[in-house]
């Protein structure tokens, strides 16, 4: 897993883009161990959210048909719309990527 810090401001004020989130390297750049760990943890959380959003977007795309289908019963269409709402709201409903639970797709 290659986790990157998208924007890192060094203690000197210099800005670096897409820096590998490796604690010992950040310490060598002048960060305290605690600050380096914080940067790495934040980068890992961002990486996890990126993966969750990618999965969510694929699941949403796989149910796009439900929005416009005339073949689904009203109840089934409502099940799909509720499922899609749950998927859409995942980033807002969970404070940590580790806590995400995925809704069950309608049969």
PDB file of N, CA and C in Angstrom:
ATOM      1  N   UNK A   1       0.852  -1.170   0.000  1.00  0.00           N
ATOM      2  CA  UNK A   1       0.000   0.000   0.000  1.00  0.00           C
ATOM      3  C   UNK A   1       0.896   1.230   0.000  1.00  0.00           C
ATOM      4  N   UNK A   2       0.683   2.096  -0.961  1.00  0.00           N
ATOM      5  CA  UNK A   2       1.489   3.299  -1.105  1.00  0.00           C
ATOM      6  C   UNK A   2       0.631   4.503  -0.704  1.00  0.00           C
ATOM      7  N   UNK A   3       0.713   4.879   0.579  1.00  0.00           N
ATOM      8  CA  UNK A   3      -0.069   5.992   1.093  1.00  0.00           C
ATOM      9  C   UNK A   3       0.750   7.268   0.948  1.00  0.00           C
ATOM     10  N   UNK A   4       0.114   8.291   0.381  1.00  0.00           N
ATOM     11  CA  UNK A   4       0.810   9.552   0.150  1.00  0.00           C
ATOM     12  C   UNK A   4       0.172  10.687   0.945  1.00  0.00           C
ATOM     13  N   UNK A   5       1.011  11.628   1.338  1.00  0.00           N
ATOM     14  CA  UNK A   5       0.533  12.872   1.923  1.00  0.00           C
ATOM     15  C   UNK A   5       0.441  13.851   0.754  1.00  0.00           C
ATOM     16  N   UNK A   6      -0.771  14.280   0.429  1.00  0.00           N
ATOM     17  CA  UNK A   6      -0.961  15.070  -0.791  1.00  0.00           C
ATOM     18  C   UNK A   6      -0.243  16.417  -0.730  1.00  0.00           C
ATOM     19  N   UNK A   7      -0.258  17.069   0.419  1.00  0.00           N
ATOM     20  CA  UNK A   7       0.464  18.325   0.577  1.00  0.00           C
ATOM     21  C   UNK A   7       1.101  18.339   1.959  1.00  0.00           C
ATOM     22  N   UNK A   8       2.403  18.447   1.999  1.00  0.00           N
ATOM     23  CA  UNK A   8       3.148  18.446   3.256  1.00  0.00           C
ATOM     24  C   UNK A   8       3.934  19.748   3.350  1.00  0.00           C
ATOM     25  N   UNK A   9       3.701  20.476   4.435  1.00  0.00           N
ATOM     26  CA  UNK A   9       4.440  21.707   4.680  1.00  0.00           C
ATOM     27  C   UNK A   9       5.525  21.390   5.702  1.00  0.00           C
ATOM     28  N   UNK A  10       6.771  21.494   5.256  1.00  0.00           N
ATOM     29  CA  UNK A  10       7.911  21.202   6.124  1.00  0.00           C
ATOM     30  C   UNK A  10       8.040  22.259   7.210  1.00  0.00           C
ATOM     31  N   UNK A  11       8.721  21.922   8.300  1.00  0.00           N
ATOM     32  CA  UNK A  11       8.945  22.923   9.344  1.00  0.00           C
ATOM     33  C   UNK A  11       9.584  24.205   8.807  1.00  0.00           C
ATOM     34  N   UNK A  12      10.334  24.114   7.728  1.00  0.00           N
ATOM     35  CA  UNK A  12      10.977  25.285   7.116  1.00  0.00           C
ATOM     36  C   UNK A  12       9.992  26.136   6.311  1.00  0.00           C
ATOM     37  N   UNK A  13       8.782  25.604   6.089  1.00  0.00           N
ATOM     38  CA  UNK A  13       7.779  26.313   5.310  1.00  0.00           C
ATOM     39  C   UNK A  13       7.683  25.838   3.866  1.00  0.00           C
ATOM     40  N   UNK A  14       8.640  25.036   3.440  1.00  0.00           N
ATOM     41  CA  UNK A  14       8.622  24.505   2.072  1.00  0.00           C
ATOM     42  C   UNK A  14       7.453  23.539   1.921  1.00  0.00           C
ATOM     43  N   UNK A  15       6.792  23.575   0.767  1.00  0.00           N
ATOM     44  CA  UNK A  15       5.664  22.699   0.484  1.00  0.00           C
ATOM     45  C   UNK A  15       6.086  21.577  -0.447  1.00  0.00           C
ATOM     46  N   UNK A  16       5.723  20.367  -0.082  1.00  0.00           N
ATOM     47  CA  UNK A  16       5.986  19.193  -0.911  1.00  0.00           C
ATOM     48  C   UNK A  16       4.657  18.533  -1.249  1.00  0.00           C
ATOM     49  N   UNK A  17       4.581  17.963  -2.447  1.00  0.00           N
ATOM     50  CA  UNK A  17       3.359  17.311  -2.918  1.00  0.00           C
ATOM     51  C   UNK A  17       3.604  15.813  -3.070  1.00  0.00           C
ATOM     52  N   UNK A  18       2.602  15.020  -2.660  1.00  0.00           N
ATOM     53  CA  UNK A  18       2.619  13.556  -2.790  1.00  0.00           C
ATOM     54  C   UNK A  18       3.862  12.922  -2.164  1.00  0.00           C
ATOM     55  N   UNK A  19       3.998  13.159  -0.881  1.00  0.00           N
ATOM     56  CA  UNK A  19       5.121  12.617  -0.110  1.00  0.00           C
ATOM     57  C   UNK A  19       4.687  11.280   0.494  1.00  0.00           C
ATOM     58  N   UNK A  20       5.499  10.220   0.347  1.00  0.00           N
ATOM     59  CA  UNK A  20       5.154   8.945   0.980  1.00  0.00           C
ATOM     60  C   UNK A  20       4.994   9.122   2.501  1.00  0.00           C
ATOM     61  N   UNK A  21       3.936   8.546   3.039  1.00  0.00           N
ATOM     62  CA  UNK A  21       3.641   8.659   4.469  1.00  0.00           C
ATOM     63  C   UNK A  21       4.466   7.626   5.240  1.00  0.00           C
ATOM     64  N   UNK A  22       5.744   7.932   5.392  1.00  0.00           N
ATOM     65  CA  UNK A  22       6.665   7.050   6.108  1.00  0.00           C
ATOM     66  C   UNK A  22       7.220   7.851   7.284  1.00  0.00           C
ATOM     67  N   UNK A  23       6.857   7.413   8.475  1.00  0.00           N
ATOM     68  CA  UNK A  23       7.161   8.160   9.694  1.00  0.00           C
ATOM     69  C   UNK A  23       8.640   8.513   9.838  1.00  0.00           C
ATOM     70  N   UNK A  24       9.518   7.548   9.640  1.00  0.00           N
ATOM     71  CA  UNK A  24      10.953   7.821   9.832  1.00  0.00           C
ATOM     72  C   UNK A  24      11.462   8.850   8.831  1.00  0.00           C
ATOM     73  N   UNK A  25      10.915   8.851   7.631  1.00  0.00           N
ATOM     74  CA  UNK A  25      11.326   9.844   6.636  1.00  0.00           C
ATOM     75  C   UNK A  25      10.876  11.249   7.045  1.00  0.00           C
ATOM     76  N   UNK A  26       9.681  11.338   7.608  1.00  0.00           N
ATOM     77  CA  UNK A  26       9.189  12.638   8.048  1.00  0.00           C
ATOM     78  C   UNK A  26      10.013  13.177   9.221  1.00  0.00           C
ATOM     79  N   UNK A  27      10.405  12.287  10.119  1.00  0.00           N
ATOM     80  CA  UNK A  27      11.266  12.699  11.233  1.00  0.00           C
ATOM     81  C   UNK A  27      12.597  13.206  10.680  1.00  0.00           C
ATOM     82  N   UNK A  28      13.121  12.523   9.681  1.00  0.00           N
ATOM     83  CA  UNK A  28      14.383  12.951   9.062  1.00  0.00           C
ATOM     84  C   UNK A  28      14.237  14.316   8.375  1.00  0.00           C
ATOM     85  N   UNK A  29      13.003  14.669   7.982  1.00  0.00           N
ATOM     86  CA  UNK A  29      12.753  15.969   7.349  1.00  0.00           C
ATOM     87  C   UNK A  29      12.600  17.095   8.376  1.00  0.00           C
ATOM     88  N   UNK A  30      12.608  16.733   9.667  1.00  0.00           N
ATOM     89  CA  UNK A  30      12.534  17.757  10.715  1.00  0.00           C
ATOM     90  C   UNK A  30      11.270  17.745  11.553  1.00  0.00           C
ATOM     91  N   UNK A  31      10.349  16.828  11.276  1.00  0.00           N
ATOM     92  CA  UNK A  31       9.141  16.730  12.082  1.00  0.00           C
ATOM     93  C   UNK A  31       9.433  15.976  13.372  1.00  0.00           C
ATOM     94  N   UNK A  32       8.697  16.308  14.427  1.00  0.00           N
ATOM     95  CA  UNK A  32       8.805  15.511  15.649  1.00  0.00           C
ATOM     96  C   UNK A  32       8.172  14.154  15.366  1.00  0.00           C
ATOM     97  N   UNK A  33       8.492  13.192  16.197  1.00  0.00           N
ATOM     98  CA  UNK A  33       7.937  11.849  16.015  1.00  0.00           C
ATOM     99  C   UNK A  33       6.401  11.897  16.108  1.00  0.00           C
ATOM    100  N   UNK A  34       5.889  12.674  17.062  1.00  0.00           N
ATOM    101  CA  UNK A  34       4.439  12.778  17.231  1.00  0.00           C
ATOM    102  C   UNK A  34       3.791  13.425  16.009  1.00  0.00           C
ATOM    103  N   UNK A  35       4.394  14.477  15.490  1.00  0.00           N
ATOM    104  CA  UNK A  35       3.853  15.165  14.316  1.00  0.00           C
ATOM    105  C   UNK A  35       3.922  14.268  13.083  1.00  0.00           C
ATOM    106  N   UNK A  36       5.020  13.544  12.931  1.00  0.00           N
ATOM    107  CA  UNK A  36       5.168  12.622  11.802  1.00  0.00           C
ATOM    108  C   UNK A  36       4.097  11.533  11.861  1.00  0.00           C
ATOM    109  N   UNK A  37       3.861  11.013  13.050  1.00  0.00           N
ATOM    110  CA  UNK A  37       2.840   9.972  13.225  1.00  0.00           C
ATOM    111  C   UNK A  37       1.454  10.526  12.886  1.00  0.00           C
ATOM    112  N   UNK A  38       1.185  11.759  13.314  1.00  0.00           N
ATOM    113  CA  UNK A  38      -0.099  12.394  13.025  1.00  0.00           C
ATOM    114  C   UNK A  38      -0.294  12.569  11.510  1.00  0.00           C
ATOM    115  N   UNK A  39       0.736  13.026  10.820  1.00  0.00           N
ATOM    116  CA  UNK A  39       0.653  13.183   9.361  1.00  0.00           C
ATOM    117  C   UNK A  39       0.396  11.832   8.683  1.00  0.00           C
ATOM    118  N   UNK A  40       1.089  10.812   9.131  1.00  0.00           N
ATOM    119  CA  UNK A  40       0.929   9.477   8.530  1.00  0.00           C
ATOM    120  C   UNK A  40      -0.461   8.918   8.794  1.00  0.00           C
ATOM    121  N   UNK A  41      -0.961   9.089  10.022  1.00  0.00           N
ATOM    122  CA  UNK A  41      -2.305   8.595  10.350  1.00  0.00           C
ATOM    123  C   UNK A  41      -3.372   9.307   9.532  1.00  0.00           C
ATOM    124  N   UNK A  42      -3.210  10.620   9.359  1.00  0.00           N
ATOM    125  CA  UNK A  42      -4.173  11.379   8.560  1.00  0.00           C
ATOM    126  C   UNK A  42      -4.128  10.925   7.101  1.00  0.00           C
ATOM    127  N   UNK A  43      -2.937  10.708   6.577  1.00  0.00           N
ATOM    128  CA  UNK A  43      -2.803  10.240   5.193  1.00  0.00           C
ATOM    129  C   UNK A  43      -3.439   8.862   5.017  1.00  0.00           C
ATOM    130  N   UNK A  44      -3.263   7.984   6.009  1.00  0.00           N
ATOM    131  CA  UNK A  44      -3.860   6.653   5.934  1.00  0.00           C
ATOM    132  C   UNK A  44      -5.381   6.741   5.967  1.00  0.00           C
ATOM    133  N   UNK A  45      -5.920   7.600   6.827  1.00  0.00           N
ATOM    134  CA  UNK A  45      -7.376   7.774   6.898  1.00  0.00           C
ATOM    135  C   UNK A  45      -7.900   8.315   5.560  1.00  0.00           C
ATOM    136  N   UNK A  46      -7.211   9.284   4.980  1.00  0.00           N
ATOM    137  CA  UNK A  46      -7.616   9.820   3.667  1.00  0.00           C
ATOM    138  C   UNK A  46      -7.580   8.739   2.593  1.00  0.00           C
ATOM    139  N   UNK A  47      -6.558   7.887   2.639  1.00  0.00           N
ATOM    140  CA  UNK A  47      -6.431   6.782   1.685  1.00  0.00           C
ATOM    141  C   UNK A  47      -7.629   5.823   1.823  1.00  0.00           C
ATOM    142  N   UNK A  48      -7.978   5.501   3.063  1.00  0.00           N
ATOM    143  CA  UNK A  48      -9.104   4.596   3.307  1.00  0.00           C
ATOM    144  C   UNK A  48     -10.401   5.204   2.787  1.00  0.00           C
ATOM    145  N   UNK A  49     -10.611   6.505   3.030  1.00  0.00           N
ATOM    146  CA  UNK A  49     -11.824   7.164   2.540  1.00  0.00           C
ATOM    147  C   UNK A  49     -11.870   7.187   1.020  1.00  0.00           C
ATOM    148  N   UNK A  50     -10.720   7.364   0.405  1.00  0.00           N
ATOM    149  CA  UNK A  50     -10.670   7.343  -1.063  1.00  0.00           C
ATOM    150  C   UNK A  50     -11.117   5.981  -1.590  1.00  0.00           C
ATOM    151  N   UNK A  51     -10.646   4.914  -0.957  1.00  0.00           N
ATOM    152  CA  UNK A  51     -11.044   3.557  -1.368  1.00  0.00           C
ATOM    153  C   UNK A  51     -12.538   3.331  -1.133  1.00  0.00           C
ATOM    154  N   UNK A  52     -13.047   3.831  -0.007  1.00  0.00           N
ATOM    155  CA  UNK A  52     -14.471   3.677   0.302  1.00  0.00           C
ATOM    156  C   UNK A  52     -15.313   4.419  -0.722  1.00  0.00           C
ATOM    157  N   UNK A  53     -14.929   5.633  -1.071  1.00  0.00           N
ATOM    158  CA  UNK A  53     -15.686   6.394  -2.059  1.00  0.00           C
ATOM    159  C   UNK A  53     -15.667   5.717  -3.427  1.00  0.00           C
ATOM    160  N   UNK A  54     -14.536   5.128  -3.783  1.00  0.00           N
ATOM    161  CA  UNK A  54     -14.438   4.414  -5.057  1.00  0.00           C
ATOM    162  C   UNK A  54     -15.404   3.226  -5.076  1.00  0.00           C
ATOM    163  N   UNK A  55     -15.413   2.451  -3.987  1.00  0.00           N
ATOM    164  CA  UNK A  55     -16.331   1.305  -3.902  1.00  0.00           C
ATOM    165  C   UNK A  55     -17.779   1.780  -3.924  1.00  0.00           C
ATOM    166  N   UNK A  56     -18.053   2.833  -3.146  1.00  0.00           N
ATOM    167  CA  UNK A  56     -19.410   3.367  -3.094  1.00  0.00           C
ATOM    168  C   UNK A  56     -19.875   3.820  -4.474  1.00  0.00           C
ATOM    169  N   UNK A  57     -19.018   4.511  -5.197  1.00  0.00           N
ATOM    170  CA  UNK A  57     -19.379   5.004  -6.520  1.00  0.00           C
ATOM    171  C   UNK A  57     -19.678   3.864  -7.490  1.00  0.00           C
ATOM    172  N   UNK A  58     -18.923   2.780  -7.379  1.00  0.00           N
ATOM    173  CA  UNK A  58     -19.195   1.608  -8.229  1.00  0.00           C
ATOM    174  C   UNK A  58     -20.541   0.984  -7.878  1.00  0.00           C
ATOM    175  N   UNK A  59     -20.837   0.893  -6.572  1.00  0.00           N
ATOM    176  CA  UNK A  59     -22.122   0.329  -6.154  1.00  0.00           C
ATOM    177  C   UNK A  59     -23.280   1.225  -6.593  1.00  0.00           C
ATOM    178  N   UNK A  60     -23.099   2.527  -6.498  1.00  0.00           N
ATOM    179  CA  UNK A  60     -24.139   3.447  -6.975  1.00  0.00           C
ATOM    180  C   UNK A  60     -24.359   3.286  -8.480  1.00  0.00           C
ATOM    181  N   UNK A  61     -23.272   3.195  -9.221  1.00  0.00           N
ATOM    182  CA  UNK A  61     -23.376   3.041 -10.673  1.00  0.00           C
ATOM    183  C   UNK A  61     -24.101   1.745 -11.049  1.00  0.00           C
ATOM    184  N   UNK A  62     -23.892   0.703 -10.251  1.00  0.00           N
ATOM    185  CA  UNK A  62     -24.526  -0.581 -10.556  1.00  0.00           C
ATOM    186  C   UNK A  62     -26.025  -0.572 -10.284  1.00  0.00           C
ATOM    187  N   UNK A  63     -26.518   0.475  -9.628  1.00  0.00           N
ATOM    188  CA  UNK A  63     -27.956   0.560  -9.340  1.00  0.00           C
ATOM    189  C   UNK A  63     -28.607   1.782  -9.995  1.00  0.00           C
ATOM    190  N   UNK A  64     -27.909   2.416 -10.913  1.00  0.00           N
ATOM    191  CA  UNK A  64     -28.484   3.575 -11.610  1.00  0.00           C
ATOM    192  C   UNK A  64     -29.806   3.229 -12.292  1.00  0.00           C
ATOM    193  N   UNK A  65     -29.914   2.011 -12.760  1.00  0.00           N
ATOM    194  CA  UNK A  65     -31.118   1.592 -13.478  1.00  0.00           C
ATOM    195  C   UNK A  65     -32.378   1.775 -12.638  1.00  0.00           C
ATOM    196  N   UNK A  66     -32.249   1.670 -11.334  1.00  0.00           N
ATOM    197  CA  UNK A  66     -33.428   1.723 -10.459  1.00  0.00           C
ATOM    198  C   UNK A  66     -34.109   3.088 -10.494  1.00  0.00           C
ATOM    199  N   UNK A  67     -33.343   4.108 -10.767  1.00  0.00           N
ATOM    200  CA  UNK A  67     -33.912   5.462 -10.813  1.00  0.00           C
ATOM    201  C   UNK A  67     -34.928   5.612 -11.940  1.00  0.00           C
ATOM    202  N   UNK A  68     -34.696   4.912 -13.040  1.00  0.00           N
ATOM    203  CA  UNK A  68     -35.506   5.133 -14.241  1.00  0.00           C
ATOM    204  C   UNK A  68     -36.267   3.906 -14.719  1.00  0.00           C
ATOM    205  N   UNK A  69     -36.114   2.807 -14.006  1.00  0.00           N
ATOM    206  CA  UNK A  69     -36.728   1.562 -14.453  1.00  0.00           C
ATOM    207  C   UNK A  69     -38.249   1.610 -14.322  1.00  0.00           C
ATOM    208  N   UNK A  70     -38.892   1.158 -15.365  1.00  0.00           N
ATOM    209  CA  UNK A  70     -40.350   1.014 -15.336  1.00  0.00           C
ATOM    210  C   UNK A  70     -40.737  -0.423 -15.036  1.00  0.00           C
ATOM    211  N   UNK A  71     -39.731  -1.300 -15.001  1.00  0.00           N
ATOM    212  CA  UNK A  71     -39.986  -2.721 -14.777  1.00  0.00           C
ATOM    213  C   UNK A  71     -40.033  -3.076 -13.288  1.00  0.00           C
ATOM    214  N   UNK A  72     -39.491  -2.211 -12.443  1.00  0.00           N
ATOM    215  CA  UNK A  72     -39.487  -2.491 -11.001  1.00  0.00           C
ATOM    216  C   UNK A  72     -40.816  -2.094 -10.374  1.00  0.00           C
ATOM    217  N   UNK A  73     -41.248  -2.904  -9.421  1.00  0.00           N
ATOM    218  CA  UNK A  73     -42.443  -2.524  -8.666  1.00  0.00           C
ATOM    219  C   UNK A  73     -42.112  -1.284  -7.838  1.00  0.00           C
ATOM    220  N   UNK A  74     -43.123  -0.627  -7.383  1.00  0.00           N
ATOM    221  CA  UNK A  74     -42.940   0.576  -6.569  1.00  0.00           C
ATOM    222  C   UNK A  74     -42.155   0.248  -5.285  1.00  0.00           C
ATOM    223  N   UNK A  75     -42.494  -0.876  -4.661  1.00  0.00           N
ATOM    224  CA  UNK A  75     -41.787  -1.287  -3.438  1.00  0.00           C
ATOM    225  C   UNK A  75     -40.318  -1.570  -3.716  1.00  0.00           C
ATOM    226  N   UNK A  76     -40.053  -2.271  -4.795  1.00  0.00           N
ATOM    227  CA  UNK A  76     -38.662  -2.620  -5.140  1.00  0.00           C
ATOM    228  C   UNK A  76     -37.874  -1.359  -5.492  1.00  0.00           C
ATOM    229  N   UNK A  77     -38.510  -0.461  -6.220  1.00  0.00           N
ATOM    230  CA  UNK A  77     -37.845   0.788  -6.574  1.00  0.00           C
ATOM    231  C   UNK A  77     -37.501   1.568  -5.302  1.00  0.00           C
ATOM    232  N   UNK A  78     -38.418   1.607  -4.340  1.00  0.00           N
ATOM    233  CA  UNK A  78     -38.154   2.296  -3.071  1.00  0.00           C
ATOM    234  C   UNK A  78     -37.019   1.635  -2.295  1.00  0.00           C
ATOM    235  N   UNK A  79     -36.926   0.309  -2.355  1.00  0.00           N
ATOM    236  CA  UNK A  79     -35.811  -0.400  -1.705  1.00  0.00           C
ATOM    237  C   UNK A  79     -34.475   0.047  -2.312  1.00  0.00           C
ATOM    238  N   UNK A  80     -34.435   0.101  -3.630  1.00  0.00           N
ATOM    239  CA  UNK A  80     -33.202   0.529  -4.307  1.00  0.00           C
ATOM    240  C   UNK A  80     -32.873   1.991  -4.001  1.00  0.00           C
ATOM    241  N   UNK A  81     -33.889   2.834  -3.975  1.00  0.00           N
ATOM    242  CA  UNK A  81     -33.637   4.243  -3.684  1.00  0.00           C
ATOM    243  C   UNK A  81     -33.136   4.427  -2.254  1.00  0.00           C
ATOM    244  N   UNK A  82     -33.672   3.662  -1.319  1.00  0.00           N
ATOM    245  CA  UNK A  82     -33.187   3.714   0.072  1.00  0.00           C
ATOM    246  C   UNK A  82     -31.746   3.227   0.158  1.00  0.00           C
ATOM    247  N   UNK A  83     -31.464   2.143  -0.556  1.00  0.00           N
ATOM    248  CA  UNK A  83     -30.094   1.600  -0.611  1.00  0.00           C
ATOM    249  C   UNK A  83     -29.128   2.647  -1.162  1.00  0.00           C
ATOM    250  N   UNK A  84     -29.542   3.295  -2.242  1.00  0.00           N
ATOM    251  CA  UNK A  84     -28.693   4.321  -2.852  1.00  0.00           C
ATOM    252  C   UNK A  84     -28.484   5.508  -1.901  1.00  0.00           C
ATOM    253  N   UNK A  85     -29.512   5.894  -1.178  1.00  0.00           N
ATOM    254  CA  UNK A  85     -29.359   6.972  -0.186  1.00  0.00           C
ATOM    255  C   UNK A  85     -28.353   6.589   0.886  1.00  0.00           C
ATOM    256  N   UNK A  86     -28.442   5.352   1.366  1.00  0.00           N
ATOM    257  CA  UNK A  86     -27.493   4.882   2.386  1.00  0.00           C
ATOM    258  C   UNK A  86     -26.069   4.909   1.845  1.00  0.00           C
ATOM    259  N   UNK A  87     -25.892   4.462   0.606  1.00  0.00           N
ATOM    260  CA  UNK A  87     -24.558   4.495   0.004  1.00  0.00           C
ATOM    261  C   UNK A  87     -24.059   5.928  -0.132  1.00  0.00           C
ATOM    262  N   UNK A  88     -24.912   6.777  -0.638  1.00  0.00           N
ATOM    263  CA  UNK A  88     -24.528   8.163  -0.874  1.00  0.00           C
ATOM    264  C   UNK A  88     -24.093   8.853   0.420  1.00  0.00           C
ATOM    265  N   UNK A  89     -24.734   8.519   1.526  1.00  0.00           N
ATOM    266  CA  UNK A  89     -24.479   9.189   2.799  1.00  0.00           C
ATOM    267  C   UNK A  89     -23.354   8.583   3.626  1.00  0.00           C
ATOM    268  N   UNK A  90     -22.713   7.555   3.148  1.00  0.00           N
ATOM    269  CA  UNK A  90     -21.656   6.906   3.940  1.00  0.00           C
ATOM    270  C   UNK A  90     -20.613   7.898   4.458  1.00  0.00           C
ATOM    271  N   UNK A  91     -20.060   8.783   3.636  1.00  0.00           N
ATOM    272  CA  UNK A  91     -19.037   9.691   4.182  1.00  0.00           C
ATOM    273  C   UNK A  91     -19.559  10.605   5.300  1.00  0.00           C
ATOM    274  N   UNK A  92     -20.837  10.958   5.231  1.00  0.00           N
ATOM    275  CA  UNK A  92     -21.407  11.827   6.261  1.00  0.00           C
ATOM    276  C   UNK A  92     -21.848  11.049   7.502  1.00  0.00           C
ATOM    277  N   UNK A  93     -22.183   9.784   7.339  1.00  0.00           N
ATOM    278  CA  UNK A  93     -22.735   8.995   8.437  1.00  0.00           C
ATOM    279  C   UNK A  93     -21.681   8.337   9.322  1.00  0.00           C
ATOM    280  N   UNK A  94     -20.438   8.314   8.876  1.00  0.00           N
ATOM    281  CA  UNK A  94     -19.382   7.656   9.647  1.00  0.00           C
ATOM    282  C   UNK A  94     -18.232   8.624   9.863  1.00  0.00           C
ATOM    283  N   UNK A  95     -17.762   8.712  11.098  1.00  0.00           N
ATOM    284  CA  UNK A  95     -16.669   9.647  11.400  1.00  0.00           C
ATOM    285  C   UNK A  95     -15.310   9.035  11.108  1.00  0.00           C
ATOM    286  N   UNK A  96     -15.246   7.719  11.023  1.00  0.00           N
ATOM    287  CA  UNK A  96     -13.986   7.034  10.742  1.00  0.00           C
ATOM    288  C   UNK A  96     -14.194   6.018   9.625  1.00  0.00           C
ATOM    289  N   UNK A  97     -13.218   5.923   8.756  1.00  0.00           N
ATOM    290  CA  UNK A  97     -13.298   4.940   7.664  1.00  0.00           C
ATOM    291  C   UNK A  97     -13.368   3.512   8.206  1.00  0.00           C
ATOM    292  N   UNK A  98     -12.775   3.296   9.364  1.00  0.00           N
ATOM    293  CA  UNK A  98     -12.781   1.951   9.955  1.00  0.00           C
ATOM    294  C   UNK A  98     -14.158   1.543  10.469  1.00  0.00           C
ATOM    295  N   UNK A  99     -15.057   2.496  10.646  1.00  0.00           N
ATOM    296  CA  UNK A  99     -16.388   2.210  11.187  1.00  0.00           C
ATOM    297  C   UNK A  99     -17.448   1.971  10.115  1.00  0.00           C
ATOM    298  N   UNK A 100     -17.089   2.144   8.861  1.00  0.00           N
ATOM    299  CA  UNK A 100     -18.075   2.033   7.777  1.00  0.00           C
ATOM    300  C   UNK A 100     -18.647   0.623   7.707  1.00  0.00           C
ATOM    301  N   UNK A 101     -19.964   0.574   7.651  1.00  0.00           N
ATOM    302  CA  UNK A 101     -20.666  -0.696   7.377  1.00  0.00           C
ATOM    303  C   UNK A 101     -21.473  -0.468   6.095  1.00  0.00           C
ATOM    304  N   UNK A 102     -21.453  -1.450   5.255  1.00  0.00           N
ATOM    305  CA  UNK A 102     -22.100  -1.340   3.955  1.00  0.00           C
ATOM    306  C   UNK A 102     -23.536  -1.823   4.034  1.00  0.00           C
ATOM    307  N   UNK A 103     -24.463  -1.083   3.444  1.00  0.00           N
ATOM    308  CA  UNK A 103     -25.860  -1.534   3.428  1.00  0.00           C
ATOM    309  C   UNK A 103     -26.011  -2.754   2.516  1.00  0.00           C
ATOM    310  N   UNK A 104     -27.057  -3.499   2.780  1.00  0.00           N
ATOM    311  CA  UNK A 104     -27.334  -4.675   1.956  1.00  0.00           C
ATOM    312  C   UNK A 104     -28.075  -4.261   0.692  1.00  0.00           C
ATOM    313  N   UNK A 105     -27.591  -4.753  -0.443  1.00  0.00           N
ATOM    314  CA  UNK A 105     -28.219  -4.454  -1.730  1.00  0.00           C
ATOM    315  C   UNK A 105     -29.540  -5.229  -1.818  1.00  0.00           C
ATOM    316  N   UNK A 106     -30.589  -4.596  -2.289  1.00  0.00           N
ATOM    317  CA  UNK A 106     -31.864  -5.304  -2.455  1.00  0.00           C
ATOM    318  C   UNK A 106     -31.717  -6.488  -3.398  1.00  0.00           C
ATOM    319  N   UNK A 107     -32.535  -7.494  -3.153  1.00  0.00           N
ATOM    320  CA  UNK A 107     -32.510  -8.705  -4.001  1.00  0.00           C
ATOM    321  C   UNK A 107     -33.145  -8.444  -5.338  1.00  0.00           C
TER     322      UNK A 107
END
